[in-house]
Amino acid sequence: MVTLAQVARHAGVSPSTVSYVISGKRSISQDTRLRVERSIAELGYHPHAGARALASNRSHVIALVVPLRTDMFVPVMMEIAIAVTTTARRYAHDVLLLTSEEGPSAIKRIANSGLADAMILMDVELEDERIPLLRQTGTAAALIGLPADPAGLTCVDLDFEATGRLAADHLADLGHREVALIGPAESVYRRHTGFAERTLAGFRQQAGERGLRFLHRPCGDGHEAASGTLSRIFEERPGITGLVVQNEAALPHLLGQLRQSGRAVPEDVSVVAICPDDVALHSAPRLTSVSVPAKEMGQRAVELVMALAAGHPAEELTLLTPALTIRESSGPGPR
Amino acid sequence: MVTLAQVARHAGVSPSTVSYVISGKRSISQDTRLRVERSIAELGYHPHAGARALASNRSHVIALVVPLRTDMFVPVMMEIAIAVTTTARRYAHDVLLLTSEEGPSAIKRIANSGLADAMILMDVELEDERIPLLRQTGTAAALIGLPADPAGLTCVDLDFEATGRLAADHLADLGHREVALIGPAESVYRRHTGFAERTLAGFRQQAGERGLRFLHRPCGDGHEAASGTLSRIFEERPGITGLVVQNEAALPHLLGQLRQSGRAVPEDVSVVAICPDDVALHSAPRLTSVSVPAKEMGQRAVELVMALAAGHPAEELTLLTPALTIRESSGPGPR
DNA sequence: ATGAAAGCGCTAACAA
DNA sequence: TTGTTAGCGCTTTCAT
């Protein structure tokens, strides 16, 4: 192991000088800076993370808590996790991966062990047990998703209410009069993860505003659930010509079933999906969709949490504006 | 922050005693152990990770390197990552998440900074640049996947050759004579990630052995790719009655297309999937499949790497035995 | 612009 | 069975 002391000797300076060259916390003459940098490269020096953390009281690590049970669409979670990791590296930080399995005690453990300077939580529930701990330990933290009471917390999420409104508006603009919202599994609603309810609320509001008659149904992830949900919807409301789908896993099954049952998309029924762009593009027909900006959510969470850890104030609520991309799955409603 | 010294004072013992109570590295009288443990709980003490790493030269962290570009089915990656994390906790270790974006230099950085005691690599290519670094730094490491030359490395993977053979055998047993293997996208083969080639090799071998006539086609992930691949296959070999699919993303599209084109599963064509169980169970019909044991791969990788980090020798090659579960998508071949 | 030196909180000899 | 103590490698005051 190469130590800072060895670098100092090699460069003919004192240890503190090397330290300051690395941290940039005081001005160094061009000359010594260069010598030190050359020594660092030559010896292949990397600061010892533990020693640094001990002396400076900052670990340069962000903890990321991912859900065990997977309400969220897994590829979205993964994209967020990767965005968090690559963004963190831009701040010279690393990411510690935690699962919600360990429960609220993980918060205490991380906060007290100095393992991480900040936390990002990905599976926030409306009434999350960990939130009081976060507040009380004063940990720099960002939540991806919204709890019931975000006061004093830093949260990032897609504006799902606006998403619901956007989808309703698009269908109304196209002249549809009867529509349905197909959401995630019922268990997701019961667990109060929030995003599904918020989409529903926005959709309901705008549907009302625009005089749309609408139905809402949760839907499981498999083929059977999808075809069951679909047939029940059309049985109950044969006049439905517009579908909004917030369930990536069910999407291919839903589309297959639609095709199977002789309903052409978009001629007979228009589909608006709430999903990542690549899912929309890999479907047939390519789906008109509101994209879930996973990458941006991860990036923003890191930026916010870095600001907090540096002692700067951070915005309380960052709601990303949804964008609807019109593709081939939505068309004019009944003439 | 509560320190070990405070705990010692509170319990009326010396710091080293507290340390030894925690590490279990020397015997402690029942009495003092209890007193110390009570103090720890009462004060809410957690050892400072950095200090511990500095003094002991062990960070209690495992680095997990995940691929950026996603050849592997994302939910499988995620399941492995989660299994690694939860298993690591059982060994009192945490997991540091790295992406392959940082490149081979990440290996050096981690090895030299003492950030992690061991590494698990998930996106191993046949000729992986990082392998020489691993060898040369002597880092305790486990690879998930097989490189071209695994000599001296610790690797964990599903036995994909056996998987290919198993699928071929199942179709042959059912009396099928003409079959096709639908694999991942061509780019995956070109990148030489290995698993696809190995399945193909096993399948080819056993198909030969059993007198099966067979075709192999890569297939993109979307609906268009799936239906194109499928129609080209049946155009070229109308007599095909058995399909092996190693492409989770294309699976729903493939099944939809089969239904669409009037081929009943399993009456007209049998389908054997290589995929996680939940994908097989969420399809219609439920798929006969060889399951990808993501969880077990993650667990094993951690166990192996922990053995290595402790200085014990570890097996060089751990190939998990594939298991085929017969469900509803495979039936008798042409009579 | 640079150096000297005192810790940061813990582990692991060495002693008893 | 327990205590004493010398570092681990780095940051950061305090000097110069």
XYZ file of C-alpha atoms in Angstrom, chain A residues 61-65 84 94-98 110 115-121 140 142 305:
22
model
C -19.963 7.684 0.431
C -23.663 7.972 -0.297
C -25.932 5.191 0.907
C -28.654 4.118 -1.482
C -31.553 2.144 -0.061
C -27.028 7.622 -8.731
C -19.067 6.149 -3.965
C -22.376 4.431 -3.380
C -23.189 1.950 -0.671
C -26.059 -0.338 -1.551
C -28.559 -1.134 1.185
C -25.213 4.151 8.713
C -20.126 4.791 6.733
C -21.963 7.308 4.616
C -22.292 11.070 4.543
C -25.741 11.005 3.041
C -28.580 8.718 2.082
C -30.954 8.301 -0.818
C -34.103 6.297 -0.165
C -28.475 14.449 4.838
C -33.079 12.643 -0.361
C -27.998 15.265 -1.232
